[in-house]
GROMACS .gro file of C-alpha atoms in nm:
model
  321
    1UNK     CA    1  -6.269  10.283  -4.386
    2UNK     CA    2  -5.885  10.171  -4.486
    3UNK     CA    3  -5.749  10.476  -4.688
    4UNK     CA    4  -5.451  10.419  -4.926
    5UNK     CA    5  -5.240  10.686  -5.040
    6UNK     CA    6  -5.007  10.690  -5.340
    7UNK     CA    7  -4.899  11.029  -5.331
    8UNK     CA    8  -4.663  10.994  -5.615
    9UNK     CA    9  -4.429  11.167  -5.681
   10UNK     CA   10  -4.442  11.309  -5.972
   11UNK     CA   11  -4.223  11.181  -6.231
   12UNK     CA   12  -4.185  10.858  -6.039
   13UNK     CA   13  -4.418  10.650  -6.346
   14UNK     CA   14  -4.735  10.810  -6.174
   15UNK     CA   15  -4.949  10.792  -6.452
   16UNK     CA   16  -4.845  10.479  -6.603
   17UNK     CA   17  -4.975  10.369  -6.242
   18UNK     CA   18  -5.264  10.551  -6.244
   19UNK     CA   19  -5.342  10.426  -6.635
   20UNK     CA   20  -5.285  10.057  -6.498
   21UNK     CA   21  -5.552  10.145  -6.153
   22UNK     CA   22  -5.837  10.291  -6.427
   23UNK     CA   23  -5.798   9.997  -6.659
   24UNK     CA   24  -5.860   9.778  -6.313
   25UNK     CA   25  -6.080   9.986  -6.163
   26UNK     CA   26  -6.380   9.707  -6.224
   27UNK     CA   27  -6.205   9.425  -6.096
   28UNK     CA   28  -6.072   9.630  -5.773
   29UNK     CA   29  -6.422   9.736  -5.697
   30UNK     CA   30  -6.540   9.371  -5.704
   31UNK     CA   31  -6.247   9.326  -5.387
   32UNK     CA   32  -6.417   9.654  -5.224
   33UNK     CA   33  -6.178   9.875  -5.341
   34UNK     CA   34  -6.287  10.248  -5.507
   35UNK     CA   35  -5.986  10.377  -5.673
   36UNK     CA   36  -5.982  10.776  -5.734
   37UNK     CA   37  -5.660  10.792  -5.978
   38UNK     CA   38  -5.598  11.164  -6.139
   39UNK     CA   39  -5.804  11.227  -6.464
   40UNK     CA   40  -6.012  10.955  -6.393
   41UNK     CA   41  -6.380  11.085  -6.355
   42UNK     CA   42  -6.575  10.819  -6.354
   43UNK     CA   43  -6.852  10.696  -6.119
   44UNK     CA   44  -6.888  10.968  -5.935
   45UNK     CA   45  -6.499  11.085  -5.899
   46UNK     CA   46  -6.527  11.375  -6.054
   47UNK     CA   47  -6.678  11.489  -5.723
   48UNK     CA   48  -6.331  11.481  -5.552
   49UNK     CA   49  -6.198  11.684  -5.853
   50UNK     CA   50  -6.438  11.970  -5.887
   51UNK     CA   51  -6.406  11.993  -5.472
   52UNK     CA   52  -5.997  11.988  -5.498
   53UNK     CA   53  -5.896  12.150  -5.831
   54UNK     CA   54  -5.980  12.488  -5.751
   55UNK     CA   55  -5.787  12.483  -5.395
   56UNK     CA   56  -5.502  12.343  -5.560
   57UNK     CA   57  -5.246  12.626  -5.527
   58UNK     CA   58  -4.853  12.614  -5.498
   59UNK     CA   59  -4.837  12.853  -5.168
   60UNK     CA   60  -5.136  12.836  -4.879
   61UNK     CA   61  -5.222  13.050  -4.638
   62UNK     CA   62  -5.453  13.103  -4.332
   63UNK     CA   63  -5.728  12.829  -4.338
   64UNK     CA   64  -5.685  12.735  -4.730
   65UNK     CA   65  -5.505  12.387  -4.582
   66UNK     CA   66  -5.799  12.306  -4.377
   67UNK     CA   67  -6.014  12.425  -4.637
   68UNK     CA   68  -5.825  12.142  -4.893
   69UNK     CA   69  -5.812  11.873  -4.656
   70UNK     CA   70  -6.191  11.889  -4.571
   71UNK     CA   71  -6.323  11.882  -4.950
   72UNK     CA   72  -6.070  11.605  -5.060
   73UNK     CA   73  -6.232  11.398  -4.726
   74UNK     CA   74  -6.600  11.473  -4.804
   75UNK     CA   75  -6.531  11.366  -5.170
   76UNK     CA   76  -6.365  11.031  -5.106
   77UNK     CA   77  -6.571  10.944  -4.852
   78UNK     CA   78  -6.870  10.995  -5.152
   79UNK     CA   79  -6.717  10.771  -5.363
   80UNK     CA   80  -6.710  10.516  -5.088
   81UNK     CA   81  -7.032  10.563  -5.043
   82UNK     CA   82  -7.159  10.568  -5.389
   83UNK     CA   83  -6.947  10.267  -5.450
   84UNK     CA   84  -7.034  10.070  -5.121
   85UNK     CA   85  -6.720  10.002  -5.024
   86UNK     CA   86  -6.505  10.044  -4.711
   87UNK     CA   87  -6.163  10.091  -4.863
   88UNK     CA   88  -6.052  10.348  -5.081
   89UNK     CA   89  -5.704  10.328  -5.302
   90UNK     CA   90  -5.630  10.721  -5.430
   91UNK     CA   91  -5.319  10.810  -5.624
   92UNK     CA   92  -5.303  11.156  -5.653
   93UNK     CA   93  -4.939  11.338  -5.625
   94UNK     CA   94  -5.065  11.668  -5.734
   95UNK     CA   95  -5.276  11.722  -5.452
   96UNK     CA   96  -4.977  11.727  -5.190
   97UNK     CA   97  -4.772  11.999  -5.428
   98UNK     CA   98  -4.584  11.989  -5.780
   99UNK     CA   99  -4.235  11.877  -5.978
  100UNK     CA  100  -3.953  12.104  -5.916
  101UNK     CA  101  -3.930  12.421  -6.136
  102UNK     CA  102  -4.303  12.469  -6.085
  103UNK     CA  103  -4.360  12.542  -5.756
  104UNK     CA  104  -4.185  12.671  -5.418
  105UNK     CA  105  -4.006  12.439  -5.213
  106UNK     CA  106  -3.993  12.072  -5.233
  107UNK     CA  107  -4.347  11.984  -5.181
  108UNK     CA  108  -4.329  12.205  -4.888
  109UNK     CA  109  -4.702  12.213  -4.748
  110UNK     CA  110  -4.763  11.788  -4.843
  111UNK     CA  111  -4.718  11.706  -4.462
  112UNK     CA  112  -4.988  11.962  -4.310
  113UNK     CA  113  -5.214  11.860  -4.620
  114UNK     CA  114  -5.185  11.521  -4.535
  115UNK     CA  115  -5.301  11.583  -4.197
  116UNK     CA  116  -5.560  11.778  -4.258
  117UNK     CA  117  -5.732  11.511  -4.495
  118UNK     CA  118  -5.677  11.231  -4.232
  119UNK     CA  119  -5.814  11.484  -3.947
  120UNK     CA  120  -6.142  11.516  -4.189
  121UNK     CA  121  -6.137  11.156  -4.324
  122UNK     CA  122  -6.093  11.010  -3.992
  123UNK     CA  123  -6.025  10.654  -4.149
  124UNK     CA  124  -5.969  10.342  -3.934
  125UNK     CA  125  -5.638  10.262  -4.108
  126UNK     CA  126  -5.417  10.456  -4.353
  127UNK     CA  127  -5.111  10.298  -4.562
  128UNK     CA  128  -4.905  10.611  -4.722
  129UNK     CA  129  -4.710  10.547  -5.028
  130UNK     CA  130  -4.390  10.739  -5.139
  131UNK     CA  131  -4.203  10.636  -5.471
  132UNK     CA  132  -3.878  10.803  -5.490
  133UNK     CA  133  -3.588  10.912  -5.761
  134UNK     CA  134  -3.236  10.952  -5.750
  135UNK     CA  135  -3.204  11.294  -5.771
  136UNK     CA  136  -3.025  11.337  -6.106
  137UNK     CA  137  -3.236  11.196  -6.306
  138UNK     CA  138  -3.584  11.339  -6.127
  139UNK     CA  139  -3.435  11.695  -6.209
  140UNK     CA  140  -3.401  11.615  -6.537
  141UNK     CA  141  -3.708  11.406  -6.617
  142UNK     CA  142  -3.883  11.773  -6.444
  143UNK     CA  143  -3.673  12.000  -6.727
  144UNK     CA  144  -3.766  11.792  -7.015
  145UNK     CA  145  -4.162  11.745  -6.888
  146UNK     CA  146  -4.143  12.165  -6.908
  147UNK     CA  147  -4.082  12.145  -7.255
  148UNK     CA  148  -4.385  11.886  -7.277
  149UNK     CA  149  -4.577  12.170  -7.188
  150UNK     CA  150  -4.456  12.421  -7.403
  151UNK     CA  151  -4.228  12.617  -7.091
  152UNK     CA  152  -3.884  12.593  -7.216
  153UNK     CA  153  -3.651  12.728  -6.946
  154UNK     CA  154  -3.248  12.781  -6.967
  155UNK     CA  155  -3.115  12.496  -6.773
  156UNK     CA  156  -2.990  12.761  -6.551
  157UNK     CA  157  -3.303  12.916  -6.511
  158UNK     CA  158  -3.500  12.632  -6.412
  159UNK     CA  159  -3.204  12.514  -6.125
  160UNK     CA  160  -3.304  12.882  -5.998
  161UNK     CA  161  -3.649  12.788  -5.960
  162UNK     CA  162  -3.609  12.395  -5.921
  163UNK     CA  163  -3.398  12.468  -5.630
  164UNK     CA  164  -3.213  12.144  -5.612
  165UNK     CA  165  -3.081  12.150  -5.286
  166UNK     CA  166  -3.401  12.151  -5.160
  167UNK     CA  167  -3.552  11.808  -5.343
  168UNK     CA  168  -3.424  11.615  -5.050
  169UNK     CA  169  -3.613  11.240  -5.030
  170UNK     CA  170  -3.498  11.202  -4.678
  171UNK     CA  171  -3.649  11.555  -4.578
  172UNK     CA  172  -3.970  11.506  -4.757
  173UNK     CA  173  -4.041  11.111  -4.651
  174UNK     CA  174  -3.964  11.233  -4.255
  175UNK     CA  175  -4.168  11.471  -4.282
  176UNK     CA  176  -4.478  11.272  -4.380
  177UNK     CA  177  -4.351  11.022  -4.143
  178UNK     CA  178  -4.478  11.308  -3.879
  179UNK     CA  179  -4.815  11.220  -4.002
  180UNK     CA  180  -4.852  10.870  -4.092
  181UNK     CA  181  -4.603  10.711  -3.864
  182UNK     CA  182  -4.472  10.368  -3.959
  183UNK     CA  183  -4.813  10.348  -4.233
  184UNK     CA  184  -4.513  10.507  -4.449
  185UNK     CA  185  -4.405  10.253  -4.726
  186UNK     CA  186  -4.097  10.405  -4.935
  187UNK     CA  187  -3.997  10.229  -5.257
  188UNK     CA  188  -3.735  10.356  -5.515
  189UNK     CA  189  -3.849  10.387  -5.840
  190UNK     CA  190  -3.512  10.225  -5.978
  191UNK     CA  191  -3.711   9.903  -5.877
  192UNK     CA  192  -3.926   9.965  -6.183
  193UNK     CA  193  -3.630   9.866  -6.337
  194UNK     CA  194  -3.573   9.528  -6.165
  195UNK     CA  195  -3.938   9.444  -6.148
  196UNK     CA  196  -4.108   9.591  -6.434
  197UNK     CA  197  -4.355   9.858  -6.416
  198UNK     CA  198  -4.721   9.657  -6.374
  199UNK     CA  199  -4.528   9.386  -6.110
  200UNK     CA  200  -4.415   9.754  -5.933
  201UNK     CA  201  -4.736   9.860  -5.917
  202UNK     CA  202  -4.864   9.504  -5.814
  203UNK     CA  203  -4.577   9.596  -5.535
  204UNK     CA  204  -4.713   9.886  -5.401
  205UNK     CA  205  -5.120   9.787  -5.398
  206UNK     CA  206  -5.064   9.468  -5.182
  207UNK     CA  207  -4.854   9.678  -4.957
  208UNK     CA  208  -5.108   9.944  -4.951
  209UNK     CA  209  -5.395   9.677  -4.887
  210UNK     CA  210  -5.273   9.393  -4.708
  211UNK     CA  211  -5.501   9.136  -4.650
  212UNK     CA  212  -5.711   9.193  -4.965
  213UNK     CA  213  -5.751   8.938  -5.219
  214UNK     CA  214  -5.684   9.161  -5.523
  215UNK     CA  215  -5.664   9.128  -5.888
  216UNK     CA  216  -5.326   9.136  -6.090
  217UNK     CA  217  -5.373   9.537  -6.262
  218UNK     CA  218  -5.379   9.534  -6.590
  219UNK     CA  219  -5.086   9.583  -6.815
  220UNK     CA  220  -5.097   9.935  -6.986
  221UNK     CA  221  -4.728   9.974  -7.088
  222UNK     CA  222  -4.512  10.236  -7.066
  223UNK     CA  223  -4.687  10.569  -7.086
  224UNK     CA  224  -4.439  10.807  -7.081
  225UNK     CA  225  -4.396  11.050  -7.413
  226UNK     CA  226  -4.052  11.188  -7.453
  227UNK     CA  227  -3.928  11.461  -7.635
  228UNK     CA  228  -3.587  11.490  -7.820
  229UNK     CA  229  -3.300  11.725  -7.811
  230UNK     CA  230  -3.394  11.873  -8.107
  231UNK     CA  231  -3.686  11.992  -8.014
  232UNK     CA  232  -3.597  12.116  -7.717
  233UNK     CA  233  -3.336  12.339  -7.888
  234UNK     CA  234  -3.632  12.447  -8.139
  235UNK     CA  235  -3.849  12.557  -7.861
  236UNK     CA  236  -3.557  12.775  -7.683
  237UNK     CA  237  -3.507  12.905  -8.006
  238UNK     CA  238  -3.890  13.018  -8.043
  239UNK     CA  239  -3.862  13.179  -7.727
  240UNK     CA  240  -3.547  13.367  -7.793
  241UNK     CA  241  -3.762  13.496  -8.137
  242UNK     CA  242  -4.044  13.598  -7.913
  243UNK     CA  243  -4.285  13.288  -8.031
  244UNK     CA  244  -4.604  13.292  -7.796
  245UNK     CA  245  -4.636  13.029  -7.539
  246UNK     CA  246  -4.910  12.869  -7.733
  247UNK     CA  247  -4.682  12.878  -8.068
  248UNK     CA  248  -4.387  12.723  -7.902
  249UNK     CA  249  -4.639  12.426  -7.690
  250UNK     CA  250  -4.752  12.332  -8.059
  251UNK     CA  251  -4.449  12.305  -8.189
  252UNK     CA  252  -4.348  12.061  -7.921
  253UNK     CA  253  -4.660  11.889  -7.928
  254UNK     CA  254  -4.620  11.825  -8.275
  255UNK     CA  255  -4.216  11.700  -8.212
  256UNK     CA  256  -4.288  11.443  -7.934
  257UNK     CA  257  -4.096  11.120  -8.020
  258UNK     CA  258  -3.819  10.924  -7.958
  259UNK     CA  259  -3.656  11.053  -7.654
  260UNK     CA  260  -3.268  11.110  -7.783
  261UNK     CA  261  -3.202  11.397  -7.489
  262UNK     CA  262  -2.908  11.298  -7.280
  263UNK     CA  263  -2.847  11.471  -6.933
  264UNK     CA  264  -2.547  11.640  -6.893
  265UNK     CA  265  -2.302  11.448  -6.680
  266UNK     CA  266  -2.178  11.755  -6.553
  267UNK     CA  267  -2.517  11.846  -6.405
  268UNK     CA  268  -2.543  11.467  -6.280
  269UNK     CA  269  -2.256  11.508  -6.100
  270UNK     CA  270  -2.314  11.805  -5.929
  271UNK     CA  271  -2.693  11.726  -5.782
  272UNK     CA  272  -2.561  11.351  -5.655
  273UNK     CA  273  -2.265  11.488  -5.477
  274UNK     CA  274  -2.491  11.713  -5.338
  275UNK     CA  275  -2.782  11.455  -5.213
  276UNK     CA  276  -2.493  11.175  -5.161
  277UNK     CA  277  -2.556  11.200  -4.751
  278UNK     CA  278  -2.951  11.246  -4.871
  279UNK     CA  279  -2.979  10.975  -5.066
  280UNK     CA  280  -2.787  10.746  -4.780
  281UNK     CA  281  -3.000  10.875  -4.505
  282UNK     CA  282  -3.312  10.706  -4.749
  283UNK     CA  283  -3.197  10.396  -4.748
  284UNK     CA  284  -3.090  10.357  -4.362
  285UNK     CA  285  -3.442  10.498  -4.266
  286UNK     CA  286  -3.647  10.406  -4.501
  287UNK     CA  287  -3.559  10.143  -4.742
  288UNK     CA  288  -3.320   9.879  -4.524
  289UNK     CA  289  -3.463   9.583  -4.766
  290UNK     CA  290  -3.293   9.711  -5.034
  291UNK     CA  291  -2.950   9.768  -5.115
  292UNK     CA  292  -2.874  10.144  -5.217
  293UNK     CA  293  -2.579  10.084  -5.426
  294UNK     CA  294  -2.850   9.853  -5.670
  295UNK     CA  295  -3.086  10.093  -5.699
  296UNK     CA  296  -2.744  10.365  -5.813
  297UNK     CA  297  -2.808  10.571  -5.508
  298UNK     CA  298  -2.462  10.628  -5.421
  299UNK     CA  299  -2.180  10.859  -5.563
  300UNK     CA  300  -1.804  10.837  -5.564
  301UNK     CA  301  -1.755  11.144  -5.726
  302UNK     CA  302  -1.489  11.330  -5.567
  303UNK     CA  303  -1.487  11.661  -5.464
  304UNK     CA  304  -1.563  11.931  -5.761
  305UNK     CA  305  -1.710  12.248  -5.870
  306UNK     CA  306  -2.008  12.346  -5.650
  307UNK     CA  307  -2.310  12.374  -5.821
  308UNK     CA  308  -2.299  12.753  -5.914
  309UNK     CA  309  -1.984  12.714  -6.079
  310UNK     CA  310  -2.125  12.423  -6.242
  311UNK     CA  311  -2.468  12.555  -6.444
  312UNK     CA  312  -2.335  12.828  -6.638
  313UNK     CA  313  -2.172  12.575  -6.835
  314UNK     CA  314  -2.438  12.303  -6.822
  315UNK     CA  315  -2.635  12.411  -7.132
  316UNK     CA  316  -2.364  12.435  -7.326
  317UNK     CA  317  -2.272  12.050  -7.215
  318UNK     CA  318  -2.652  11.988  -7.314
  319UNK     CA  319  -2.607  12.099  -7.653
  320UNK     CA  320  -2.289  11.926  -7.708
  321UNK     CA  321  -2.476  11.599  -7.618
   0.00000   0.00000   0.00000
């Protein structure tokens, strides 16, 4: 078996990927490819999702790792089976931990996960994918999506439990280098940007499965909702009233729409001065095709307020744009 792994990350167009994989999922499976992309549940998928869902956690101990890594292998291999095929493309970045403000660490466990589903899976070949974000605007895309869900945080109180200093691209991608070696593709998602988002994804399936004659994935558009400032503001509001969680997530269920929330440039400037040597470390390691300065991966800010100076007054910024 050849096992693929998109691993996301989140807020790196994972779902417009995963949208584009499902609406393909036919035509892939006529090249021998079974795709397993989140909430799809089809032909027998749901297997790996009743087996993984419930181990999902944001902290692990003792054997729960191994525990993971063995039903997520004994699923896939199913659908392989079911499907009679010998390659398997999954796309899955929950699996290997969650979006900053929602769990601890920086996807702190994905490495030993990883490892314990290739221990179980014992493939032939692996190809691990990793798309990537400048860090200013993956922070940011993480605050709004809590509002999506009907969490709305202080900007100060999600940096608390975002941790930014820890949402280091260059720690996380070595890390799962431990495990997959050079079978460790990094691509910035600024490419989207460049290449449009189904030729992206095109991008990252022939790298995952060279040699394959594949289809072209179908083109789904752009599937991200947005919120706007406005609602955002409402929502805080709620919360300040003492709305319910469930009050406030209808409210902003019922607001989605054009996306007219602007990150503060103050916050900007503070998280890319502090990834600056980060973000450069990416690009010598891991990306050498491309140039960083393209893809806005470097910073000439000069030196400023550290960051704890710098988020008491953030909201306030946020409001005034």
């Amino acid at each position: 078996m050849h096992f693929a792994f998109h691993i996301g990350a989140h807020k790196t167009a994972t779902t417009s990927f995963q949208r584009s994989l499902r609406a393909s999922s036919r035509e892939l499976k006529e090249a021998g490819v079974s795709v397993i992309g989140k909430r799809s549940k089809k032909n027998g998928q749901e297997l790996y999702y009743s087996k993984t869902a419930p181990l999902l956690k944001r902290a692990y101990s003792g054997n729960e790792i191994r525990l993971l890594g063995k039903a997520a292998a004994s699923a896939i291999q199913a659908v392989c089976n079911e499907d009679k095929t010998n390659t398997i493309f999954l796309s899955d970045e929950a699996i290997l931990g969650d979006m900053p403000g929602q769990m601890i660490g920086f996807y702190p466990h994905c490495h030993n996960i990883l490892e314990a589903i290739l221990d179980e899976l014992k493939p032939k070949s692996i190809s691990i994918s990793l798309v990537t974000r400048r860090q200013d605007t993956f922070l940011w895309s993480c605050y709004k999506q809590m509002y999506q869900l009907g969490r709305p945080l202080l900007l100060e109180e999600f940096l608390e439990r975002a941790r930014p200093k820890d949402a280091d691209w260059h720690d996380l991608s070595k890390r799962i280098q431990k495990v997959a070696g050079r079978k460790l593709s990094v691509t910035p998602y600024e490419k989207i940007k460049t290449r449009g988002g189904t030729k992206f994804f095109q991008d990252i399936l022939e790298k995952s499965l060279p040699g394959t004659k594949l289809p072209n994935l179908a083109n789904v558009g752009n599937s991200n909702v947005s919120l706007d400032l406005t609602t955002m503001l409402d929502a805080m509001a709620m919360r300040a009233n003492g709305s319910t969680m469930k009050q406030i997530q209808n409210t902003v269920l019922a607001s989605r729409g054009k996306d007219s929330s602007k990150m503060p440039k103050i916050l900007a400037s503070a998280i890319m001065k502090t990834h600056h040597d980060s973000n450069m470390r990416l690009f010598a390691d891991f990306i050498p095709e491309h140039s960083s300065k393209e893809f806005g991966y470097t910073s000439e800010e000069k030196d400023g307020p550290s960051i704890p100076k710098l988020i008491g007054k953030a909201f306030d910024n946020l409001r005034q744009n």
